[in-house]
CSV table of C-alpha atoms and ligand atoms in Angstrom, one decimal:
chain,number,residue,atom,x,y,z
B,172,MET,CA,3.1,10.3,-24.4
B,173,SER,CA,4.4,8.9,-27.7
B,174,GLN,CA,7.1,6.8,-26.2
B,175,GLU,CA,6.4,3.6,-24.3
B,176,PRO,CA,7.4,4.3,-20.7
B,177,ALA,CA,9.9,1.8,-19.3
B,178,PRO,CA,8.8,1.4,-15.7
B,179,THR,CA,10.3,-1.6,-13.9
B,180,GLY,CA,9.5,-1.5,-10.2
B,181,PHE,CA,6.2,-2.9,-9.0
B,182,SER,CA,4.8,0.3,-7.6
B,183,THR,CA,5.7,2.2,-10.8
B,184,ARG,CA,3.9,-0.4,-12.9
B,185,ALA,CA,0.9,-0.3,-10.7
B,186,ILE,CA,0.5,3.4,-11.3
B,187,HIS,CA,1.6,3.7,-14.9
B,188,ALA,CA,1.2,0.4,-16.9
B,189,GLY,CA,-1.7,0.8,-19.3
B,190,GLN,CA,-2.5,4.2,-17.7
B,191,GLU,CA,-0.8,6.8,-20.0
B,192,PRO,CA,-2.6,10.2,-19.9
B,193,ASP,CA,-5.6,10.2,-22.2
B,194,PRO,CA,-4.3,11.1,-25.7
B,195,ARG,CA,-7.3,13.3,-26.6
B,196,THR,CA,-7.7,15.3,-23.4
B,197,GLY,CA,-4.5,14.8,-21.4
B,198,SER,CA,-6.7,13.4,-18.6
B,199,VAL,CA,-4.1,11.9,-16.2
B,200,ILE,CA,-6.6,9.3,-15.0
B,201,VAL,CA,-8.0,6.8,-17.4
B,202,PRO,CA,-11.6,7.8,-18.1
B,203,ILE,CA,-14.6,5.7,-17.4
B,204,TYR,CA,-15.7,4.8,-20.9
B,205,GLN,CA,-19.3,4.4,-20.0
B,206,THR,CA,-20.4,3.3,-23.5
B,207,SER,CA,-21.8,0.1,-24.9
B,208,THR,CA,-20.9,0.8,-28.6
B,209,TYR,CA,-18.4,2.6,-30.8
B,210,ALA,CA,-18.8,4.5,-34.1
B,211,GLN,CA,-17.4,2.7,-37.1
B,212,ASP,CA,-15.6,4.2,-40.1
B,213,GLY,CA,-17.6,2.3,-42.6
B,214,VAL,CA,-19.7,-0.8,-42.7
B,215,GLY,CA,-17.7,-3.5,-41.0
B,216,GLY,CA,-14.7,-1.1,-40.4
B,217,THR,CA,-13.7,0.0,-36.9
B,218,ARG,CA,-11.9,3.2,-36.1
B,219,GLU,CA,-8.5,3.3,-34.4
B,220,GLY,CA,-8.5,1.2,-31.2
B,221,ASP,CA,-10.6,-1.5,-32.7
B,222,TYR,CA,-13.5,-1.0,-30.3
B,223,GLU,CA,-16.9,-2.2,-31.5
B,224,TYR,CA,-19.0,-3.2,-28.6
B,225,SER,CA,-18.2,-3.2,-24.9
B,226,ARG,CA,-18.9,-6.9,-24.2
B,227,THR,CA,-15.9,-7.6,-26.5
B,228,ALA,CA,-13.7,-4.7,-25.3
B,229,ASN,CA,-13.8,-1.4,-23.5
B,230,PRO,CA,-10.9,1.0,-23.1
B,231,THR,CA,-11.2,1.3,-19.3
B,232,ARG,CA,-11.2,-2.5,-19.1
B,233,THR,CA,-8.2,-2.6,-21.4
B,234,ALA,CA,-6.3,-0.3,-19.1
B,235,LEU,CA,-7.0,-2.5,-16.2
B,236,GLU,CA,-5.9,-5.6,-18.1
B,237,GLU,CA,-2.7,-4.0,-19.2
B,238,ALA,CA,-1.9,-3.0,-15.6
B,239,LEU,CA,-2.8,-6.5,-14.3
B,240,ALA,CA,-0.6,-8.2,-16.9
B,241,ALA,CA,2.3,-5.9,-16.0
B,242,LEU,CA,2.0,-6.7,-12.3
B,243,GLU,CA,2.0,-10.4,-12.9
B,244,ASN,CA,4.9,-10.2,-15.4
B,245,ALA,CA,2.6,-11.7,-18.0
B,246,ARG,CA,1.7,-11.0,-21.6
B,247,HIS,CA,-2.1,-11.2,-21.1
B,248,ALA,CA,-4.7,-10.4,-18.6
B,249,LEU,CA,-8.5,-10.6,-19.1
B,250,ALA,CA,-10.9,-9.0,-16.6
B,251,PHE,CA,-14.1,-10.6,-15.6
B,252,GLY,CA,-17.3,-9.7,-13.7
B,253,SER,CA,-16.2,-11.6,-10.7
B,254,GLY,CA,-13.5,-14.0,-9.4
B,255,MET,CA,-15.9,-16.9,-10.0
B,256,ALA,CA,-16.5,-15.8,-13.6
B,257,ALA,CA,-12.8,-15.8,-14.1
B,258,SER,CA,-12.4,-19.3,-12.6
B,259,ASP,CA,-15.3,-20.6,-14.6
B,260,ALA,CA,-13.8,-19.3,-17.8
B,261,VAL,CA,-10.5,-21.1,-17.1
B,262,LEU,CA,-12.3,-24.3,-16.2
B,263,ARG,CA,-14.5,-24.3,-19.3
B,264,THR,CA,-11.6,-23.4,-21.5
B,265,ALA,CA,-9.1,-25.9,-20.2
B,266,LEU,CA,-11.4,-28.9,-19.6
B,267,ARG,CA,-13.6,-31.0,-21.8
B,268,PRO,CA,-16.0,-33.8,-20.8
B,269,GLY,CA,-13.9,-36.8,-19.6
B,270,ASP,CA,-11.1,-34.6,-18.4
B,271,HIS,CA,-9.9,-34.7,-14.8
B,272,LEU,CA,-8.4,-32.0,-12.5
B,273,VAL,CA,-6.5,-32.1,-9.2
B,274,LEU,CA,-7.7,-29.7,-6.6
B,275,GLY,CA,-6.2,-28.4,-3.4
B,276,ASN,CA,-7.8,-29.7,-0.2
B,277,ASP,CA,-8.8,-26.3,1.0
B,278,VAL,CA,-9.5,-24.2,-2.1
B,279,TYR,CA,-12.0,-21.4,-1.9
B,280,GLY,CA,-15.5,-22.8,-1.1
B,281,GLY,CA,-17.0,-21.2,-4.2
B,282,THR,CA,-14.4,-22.8,-6.5
B,283,PHE,CA,-15.1,-26.2,-5.0
B,284,ARG,CA,-18.9,-25.7,-5.4
B,285,LEU,CA,-18.4,-24.7,-9.0
B,286,ILE,CA,-16.3,-27.8,-9.8
B,287,ASP,CA,-18.3,-30.2,-7.6
B,288,LYS,CA,-21.8,-29.0,-8.5
B,289,VAL,CA,-21.5,-27.6,-12.0
B,290,LEU,CA,-18.4,-29.0,-13.8
B,291,THR,CA,-19.1,-32.6,-12.7
B,292,GLY,CA,-22.5,-32.4,-14.4
B,293,TRP,CA,-20.6,-31.5,-17.5
B,294,GLY,CA,-18.6,-34.7,-17.4
B,295,VAL,CA,-15.5,-33.5,-15.6
B,296,THR,CA,-14.0,-35.4,-12.7
B,297,TYR,CA,-11.8,-34.2,-9.9
B,298,SER,CA,-9.6,-35.5,-7.1
B,299,VAL,CA,-8.8,-33.5,-3.9
B,300,ALA,CA,-5.2,-33.6,-2.7
B,301,HIS,CA,-3.1,-31.9,-0.1
B,302,LEU,CA,-1.0,-29.9,-2.5
B,303,SER,CA,1.8,-29.4,0.1
B,304,ASP,CA,2.3,-33.2,-0.1
B,305,VAL,CA,4.2,-33.9,-3.4
B,306,ASP,CA,3.6,-37.7,-3.3
B,307,ALA,CA,-0.2,-37.1,-2.8
B,308,VAL,CA,-0.3,-34.8,-5.8
B,309,ARG,CA,1.7,-37.3,-8.0
B,310,ALA,CA,-0.7,-40.1,-6.9
B,311,ALA,CA,-3.7,-38.0,-7.8
B,312,MET,CA,-2.5,-37.4,-11.4
B,313,ARG,CA,-4.2,-39.5,-14.1
B,314,PRO,CA,-3.6,-39.7,-17.9
B,315,GLU,CA,-6.7,-37.5,-18.4
B,316,THR,CA,-5.6,-34.9,-15.8
B,317,LYS,CA,-5.5,-31.5,-17.6
B,318,LEU,CA,-5.3,-29.1,-14.6
B,319,ILE,CA,-3.9,-28.8,-11.1
B,320,TRP,CA,-5.8,-26.0,-9.3
B,321,CYS,CA,-3.8,-24.5,-6.5
B,322,GLU,CA,-4.2,-21.7,-4.0
B,323,SER,CA,-1.2,-20.6,-2.0
B,324,PRO,CA,-1.7,-19.4,0.7
B,325,THR,CA,-5.0,-21.2,1.0
B,326,ASN,CA,-8.3,-20.0,2.3
B,327,PRO,CA,-9.0,-20.2,5.2
B,328,LEU,CA,-6.2,-22.4,6.6
B,329,LEU,CA,-3.2,-20.5,5.1
B,330,GLY,CA,-1.6,-23.7,3.7
B,331,ILE,CA,1.4,-23.2,1.4
B,332,SER,CA,2.2,-25.2,-1.7
B,333,ASP,CA,5.5,-25.2,-3.6
B,334,ILE,CA,4.4,-23.6,-6.9
B,335,THR,CA,7.6,-24.6,-8.8
B,336,THR,CA,7.2,-28.2,-7.8
B,337,LEU,CA,3.5,-28.3,-8.7
B,338,ALA,CA,4.2,-26.8,-12.1
B,339,GLU,CA,6.8,-29.5,-12.7
B,340,ILE,CA,4.3,-32.3,-11.7
B,341,ALA,CA,1.6,-30.7,-13.9
B,342,HIS,CA,3.9,-30.4,-16.9
B,343,GLU,CA,5.3,-33.9,-16.6
B,344,GLY,CA,1.7,-35.1,-16.8
B,345,GLY,CA,0.8,-32.9,-19.7
B,346,ALA,CA,-1.4,-30.7,-17.5
B,347,LYS,CA,-1.4,-27.0,-16.7
B,348,LEU,CA,-1.0,-25.4,-13.3
B,349,VAL,CA,-3.6,-22.8,-12.3
B,350,VAL,CA,-2.8,-20.6,-9.2
B,351,ASP,CA,-5.5,-18.6,-7.5
B,352,ASN,CA,-3.3,-15.7,-6.4
B,353,THR,CA,-6.1,-13.8,-4.6
B,354,PHE,CA,-4.5,-14.1,-1.1
B,355,ALA,CA,-1.0,-13.3,-2.1
B,356,THR,CA,-1.5,-10.7,-4.8
B,357,PRO,CA,1.2,-10.1,-7.4
B,358,TYR,CA,2.9,-7.8,-4.9
B,359,LEU,CA,3.8,-10.7,-2.8
B,360,GLN,CA,4.0,-13.6,-5.3
B,361,THR,CA,4.1,-13.9,-9.1
B,362,PRO,CA,3.2,-17.6,-9.9
B,363,LEU,CA,3.9,-17.3,-13.6
B,364,ASP,CA,7.6,-16.6,-12.8
B,365,LEU,CA,7.5,-19.8,-10.7
B,366,GLY,CA,6.3,-22.0,-13.6
B,367,ALA,CA,2.5,-21.7,-13.3
B,368,ASP,CA,0.6,-21.4,-16.6
B,369,VAL,CA,-2.4,-19.4,-15.4
B,370,VAL,CA,-3.2,-17.1,-12.5
B,371,VAL,CA,-6.7,-16.3,-11.5
B,372,HIS,CA,-7.8,-13.5,-9.2
B,373,SER,CA,-10.8,-12.3,-7.3
B,374,THR,CA,-10.0,-8.6,-7.8
B,375,THR,CA,-12.8,-8.1,-5.3
B,376,LYS,CA,-10.2,-8.6,-2.6
B,377,TYR,CA,-6.8,-7.0,-2.3
B,378,LEU,CA,-6.5,-5.7,-5.9
B,379,GLY,CA,-9.6,-3.6,-5.6
B,380,GLY,CA,-8.8,-3.3,-1.9
B,381,HIS,CA,-11.7,-1.1,-0.7
B,382,SER,CA,-14.6,-3.6,-0.5
B,383,ASP,CA,-16.5,-1.6,-3.0
B,384,VAL,CA,-16.4,-3.6,-6.2
B,385,VAL,CA,-16.7,-7.3,-7.3
B,386,GLY,CA,-14.4,-8.5,-10.1
B,387,GLY,CA,-12.1,-11.1,-11.4
B,388,ALA,CA,-9.2,-11.7,-13.7
B,389,VAL,CA,-7.2,-14.4,-15.6
B,390,VAL,CA,-3.5,-13.8,-16.3
B,391,THR,CA,-1.4,-16.0,-18.6
B,392,GLY,CA,1.6,-16.0,-20.9
B,393,ASP,CA,0.0,-18.6,-23.1
B,394,ASP,CA,-1.2,-16.9,-26.4
B,395,GLU,CA,-3.5,-19.8,-27.4
B,396,LEU,CA,-5.1,-20.0,-24.0
B,397,ARG,CA,-5.6,-16.2,-24.0
B,398,ASP,CA,-7.4,-16.4,-27.3
B,399,GLN,CA,-9.6,-19.2,-26.1
B,400,LEU,CA,-10.5,-17.3,-22.9
B,401,PHE,CA,-11.2,-14.2,-24.9
B,402,PHE,CA,-13.5,-16.1,-27.2
B,403,LEU,CA,-15.4,-17.6,-24.3
B,404,ARG,CA,-15.7,-14.4,-22.4
B,405,ASN,CA,-17.0,-12.6,-25.5
B,406,SER,CA,-19.4,-15.5,-26.2
B,407,ALA,CA,-20.6,-15.9,-22.6
B,408,GLY,CA,-20.4,-12.3,-21.6
B,409,ALA,CA,-19.1,-12.3,-18.0
B,410,VAL,CA,-17.4,-8.9,-18.4
B,411,PRO,CA,-17.0,-6.1,-15.8
B,412,GLY,CA,-18.6,-2.8,-16.4
B,413,ALA,CA,-16.5,0.3,-17.1
B,414,PHE,CA,-17.0,1.8,-13.6
B,415,ASP,CA,-16.1,-1.5,-11.9
B,416,ALA,CA,-12.9,-1.8,-14.1
B,417,TRP,CA,-12.1,1.8,-13.1
B,418,LEU,CA,-12.5,1.2,-9.4
B,419,THR,CA,-10.3,-1.8,-9.6
B,420,LEU,CA,-7.7,0.2,-11.5
B,421,ARG,CA,-7.8,2.9,-8.9
B,422,GLY,CA,-7.3,0.2,-6.1
B,423,LEU,CA,-4.3,-1.3,-7.9
B,424,LYS,CA,-2.4,2.0,-7.7
B,425,THR,CA,-2.0,1.7,-4.0
B,426,LEU,CA,-1.6,-2.1,-3.8
B,427,SER,CA,2.1,-2.1,-2.7
B,428,VAL,CA,1.6,0.4,0.2
B,429,ARG,CA,-1.5,-1.4,1.3
B,430,MET,CA,0.1,-4.8,1.2
B,431,GLU,CA,3.1,-3.6,3.3
B,432,ARG,CA,0.7,-2.4,5.9
B,433,HIS,CA,-1.6,-5.5,5.8
B,434,CYS,CA,1.6,-7.6,6.3
B,435,ASP,CA,2.9,-5.4,9.2
B,436,ASN,CA,-0.5,-5.6,11.0
B,437,ALA,CA,-1.0,-9.3,10.4
B,438,GLU,CA,2.4,-10.1,11.8
B,439,ARG,CA,1.6,-8.1,14.9
B,440,ILE,CA,-1.7,-9.9,15.4
B,441,ALA,CA,-0.3,-13.4,14.7
B,442,ALA,CA,2.3,-12.8,17.4
B,443,MET,CA,-0.3,-11.6,19.9
B,444,LEU,CA,-2.6,-14.6,19.1
B,445,GLN,CA,0.3,-17.0,19.5
B,446,SER,CA,0.8,-16.1,23.1
B,447,HIS,CA,-3.0,-15.8,23.9
B,448,PRO,CA,-4.3,-18.4,26.3
B,449,LYS,CA,-7.7,-18.7,24.4
B,450,VAL,CA,-6.0,-19.5,21.2
B,451,SER,CA,-4.9,-23.1,20.6
B,452,ARG,CA,-3.4,-22.7,17.1
B,453,VAL,CA,-2.5,-19.8,14.8
B,454,TYR,CA,-2.4,-20.2,11.0
B,455,TYR,CA,0.0,-17.7,9.5
B,456,PRO,CA,2.8,-18.6,7.0
B,457,GLY,CA,5.0,-15.9,8.5
B,458,LEU,CA,5.4,-17.9,11.7
B,459,SER,CA,8.6,-20.0,11.7
B,460,GLU,CA,6.6,-23.0,13.1
B,461,HIS,CA,4.1,-22.9,10.2
B,462,PRO,CA,4.8,-26.1,8.1
B,463,GLY,CA,4.9,-24.1,4.9
B,464,HIS,CA,7.1,-21.2,6.3
B,465,ASP,CA,10.3,-22.1,4.3
B,466,VAL,CA,8.4,-22.5,1.0
B,467,ALA,CA,6.5,-19.3,1.6
B,468,ALA,CA,9.7,-17.5,2.4
B,469,LYS,CA,11.2,-18.7,-0.9
B,470,GLN,CA,8.3,-17.8,-3.1
B,471,MET,CA,6.7,-14.8,-1.4
B,472,ARG,CA,8.0,-11.3,-0.7
B,473,ARG,CA,6.1,-11.3,2.6
B,474,PHE,CA,3.3,-13.4,4.2
B,475,GLY,CA,0.1,-11.5,3.6
B,476,GLY,CA,-2.8,-10.0,5.6
B,477,MET,CA,-4.8,-13.1,6.3
B,478,VAL,CA,-4.6,-14.8,9.7
B,479,SER,CA,-6.7,-17.7,11.1
B,480,PHE,CA,-6.8,-19.2,14.5
B,481,ASP,CA,-8.5,-22.0,16.5
B,482,HIS,CA,-10.3,-20.9,19.6
B,483,ALA,CA,-9.1,-23.1,22.5
B,484,ASP,CA,-12.7,-23.4,23.9
B,485,GLY,CA,-14.3,-24.8,20.8
B,486,GLU,CA,-17.0,-23.7,18.3
B,487,GLN,CA,-19.3,-21.7,20.5
B,488,ALA,CA,-16.4,-19.7,21.9
B,489,ALA,CA,-15.2,-19.1,18.3
B,490,LEU,CA,-18.6,-17.9,17.3
B,491,ASP,CA,-18.7,-15.6,20.3
B,492,ALA,CA,-15.3,-14.1,19.5
B,493,ALA,CA,-16.3,-13.5,15.9
B,494,ALA,CA,-19.4,-11.7,17.1
B,495,GLY,CA,-17.7,-9.8,19.9
B,496,THR,CA,-15.3,-7.5,18.1
B,497,ARG,CA,-15.9,-3.7,17.8
B,498,LEU,CA,-13.5,-2.7,15.1
B,499,PHE,CA,-13.2,-6.0,13.1
B,500,VAL,CA,-16.5,-6.2,11.1
B,501,LEU,CA,-18.3,-9.5,11.1
B,502,ALA,CA,-18.4,-10.1,7.3
B,503,GLU,CA,-17.4,-12.4,4.5
B,504,SER,CA,-14.9,-11.3,1.9
B,505,LEU,CA,-11.4,-10.1,2.6
B,506,GLY,CA,-8.6,-7.8,1.4
B,507,GLY,CA,-10.2,-4.4,2.0
B,508,VAL,CA,-8.6,-1.6,4.0
B,509,GLU,CA,-10.9,-2.4,6.9
B,510,SER,CA,-10.4,-5.4,9.2
B,511,LEU,CA,-13.0,-8.2,8.9
B,512,ILE,CA,-13.6,-11.3,11.1
B,513,GLU,CA,-15.7,-14.4,10.2
B,514,HIS,CA,-16.4,-18.0,11.2
B,515,PRO,CA,-15.6,-20.0,8.1
B,516,GLY,CA,-17.5,-23.1,9.2
B,517,ARG,CA,-20.8,-21.2,9.4
B,518,MET,CA,-20.1,-18.5,6.8
B,519,THR,CA,-17.6,-18.6,3.8
B,520,HIS,CA,-17.1,-22.4,4.0
B,521,ALA,CA,-20.6,-23.5,5.0
B,522,SER,CA,-21.0,-25.1,1.5
B,523,VAL,CA,-18.1,-27.5,2.0
B,524,ALA,CA,-19.5,-28.9,5.3
B,525,GLY,CA,-19.3,-32.7,5.1
B,526,SER,CA,-16.9,-32.7,2.2
B,527,LEU,CA,-13.1,-33.3,2.2
B,528,LEU,CA,-12.7,-29.5,2.4
B,529,GLN,CA,-14.5,-29.1,5.8
B,530,VAL,CA,-12.8,-26.7,8.1
B,531,PRO,CA,-12.4,-26.9,11.9
B,532,ALA,CA,-15.5,-25.7,13.8
B,533,GLU,CA,-13.4,-23.7,16.2
B,534,LEU,CA,-11.7,-21.8,13.4
B,535,VAL,CA,-11.9,-18.0,13.1
B,536,ARG,CA,-10.6,-16.1,10.1
B,537,LEU,CA,-9.3,-12.6,10.1
B,538,SER,CA,-8.7,-10.3,7.1
B,539,VAL,CA,-6.4,-7.8,8.8
B,540,GLY,CA,-6.9,-4.3,7.5
B,541,ILE,CA,-4.6,-1.3,7.5
B,542,GLU,CA,-5.9,0.5,10.7
B,543,ASP,CA,-3.6,1.1,13.6
B,544,ALA,CA,-2.2,-2.2,14.8
B,545,GLU,CA,-2.6,-1.3,18.5
B,546,ASP,CA,-6.4,-0.8,18.0
B,547,LEU,CA,-6.7,-4.1,16.2
B,548,VAL,CA,-4.8,-6.0,18.9
B,549,ASP,CA,-6.8,-4.4,21.6
B,550,ASP,CA,-10.1,-5.2,19.9
B,551,LEU,CA,-9.2,-8.9,19.5
B,552,ARG,CA,-8.0,-9.1,23.1
B,553,GLN,CA,-11.3,-7.8,24.4
B,554,ALA,CA,-13.3,-10.1,22.0
B,555,LEU,CA,-11.3,-13.2,23.2
B,556,GLY,CA,-12.0,-12.1,26.8
W,655,LIG,C1,-13.4,-14.4,-3.1
W,655,LIG,C2,-12.6,-15.5,-3.7
W,655,LIG,C3,-12.9,-16.0,-5.0
W,655,LIG,C4,-14.2,-15.7,-5.7
W,655,LIG,O1,-14.2,-14.4,-6.1
W,655,LIG,P1,-15.5,-13.5,-6.3
W,655,LIG,O2,-15.0,-12.2,-6.8
W,655,LIG,O3,-16.2,-13.4,-5.0
W,655,LIG,O4,-16.3,-14.2,-7.4
W,655,LIG,C5,-12.0,-17.0,-5.5
W,655,LIG,N1,-10.9,-17.3,-4.9
W,655,LIG,C6,-10.6,-16.8,-3.7
W,655,LIG,C7,-9.3,-17.3,-3.0
W,655,LIG,C8,-11.4,-15.9,-3.1
W,655,LIG,O5,-11.0,-15.4,-1.9
């Protein structure tokens, strides 16, 4: 194709952006460029495409990056070897010793660990705030605050923050707003359109979508930040391999249909749990009684595939329920086609025990897959007893 295609809808972009048929062979699918290096035209001169060495750039990775940028309505996306590598690159690009960041009270445990255990040793300070509480966020801002780090919905409590308001607070204070959009995906929410400066993803989750690859991405419209991130990634080397980029690109193509089904099934399960006698609380932003429901309805297309709940009989009962399902697999991670169940207090969020980010002991988290909803509902009913 010599002409730029002009796809506009999300599903069309997911399938076509950055993914024109291979100009040399006509291959409809972007090839896995399993190569580390590229022949040069002369000493110091690259051939068309500008590829030199695959730490710097690789065509399969480029295709993934173009697709990701198109889905987030952004100019730039950079793929990383994991979600944490993507987050690390943003933190080390945007922060210098002496800088401060404001962090949501239930960010991903690994993000908290990276900031609390690694970044602080590097002279960065942080404050934890309830990002749904605007006054608390304003109070946490300092002259040296350079970032607000937000997840919406959060993991594992499905808290919702108003991204537009957080962006305003950040910008008033000369800071940038980063949104970890892993839970929502660009199909449900595009934070850059709401005023955020940077989006990070664990593409391991919904974007890859099949629990078969680990990866991450940073998306931004800021040219200078993109160049700094590119420089750091090339210097530090946290890149995904070509096959991992290809698997993620393959997953992206079906993101919209998968997300619709994840949302359908999660709504069914949230409704069932709400009326279940062994469940004392359901965390799902699609429920009208969820404190963030109105904000979620304003900034999201639908409410996602993650549902958490408190077991009415406490921690041991929650552990038993998590171990008692037949279809839901007891496992960490999320966002794959198969349903997963876990106990955040003992599993994904064990590292935040005793901190401000500690989660309820009776909490169970579900990553609702795209199986038949009736089978999932039946499985949870039998596990709850
Ligand atoms: C999994 C996850 C991460 C970390 O991503 P990895 O790919 O596991 O490194 C970051 N943020 C959120 C919200 C996640 O769920």
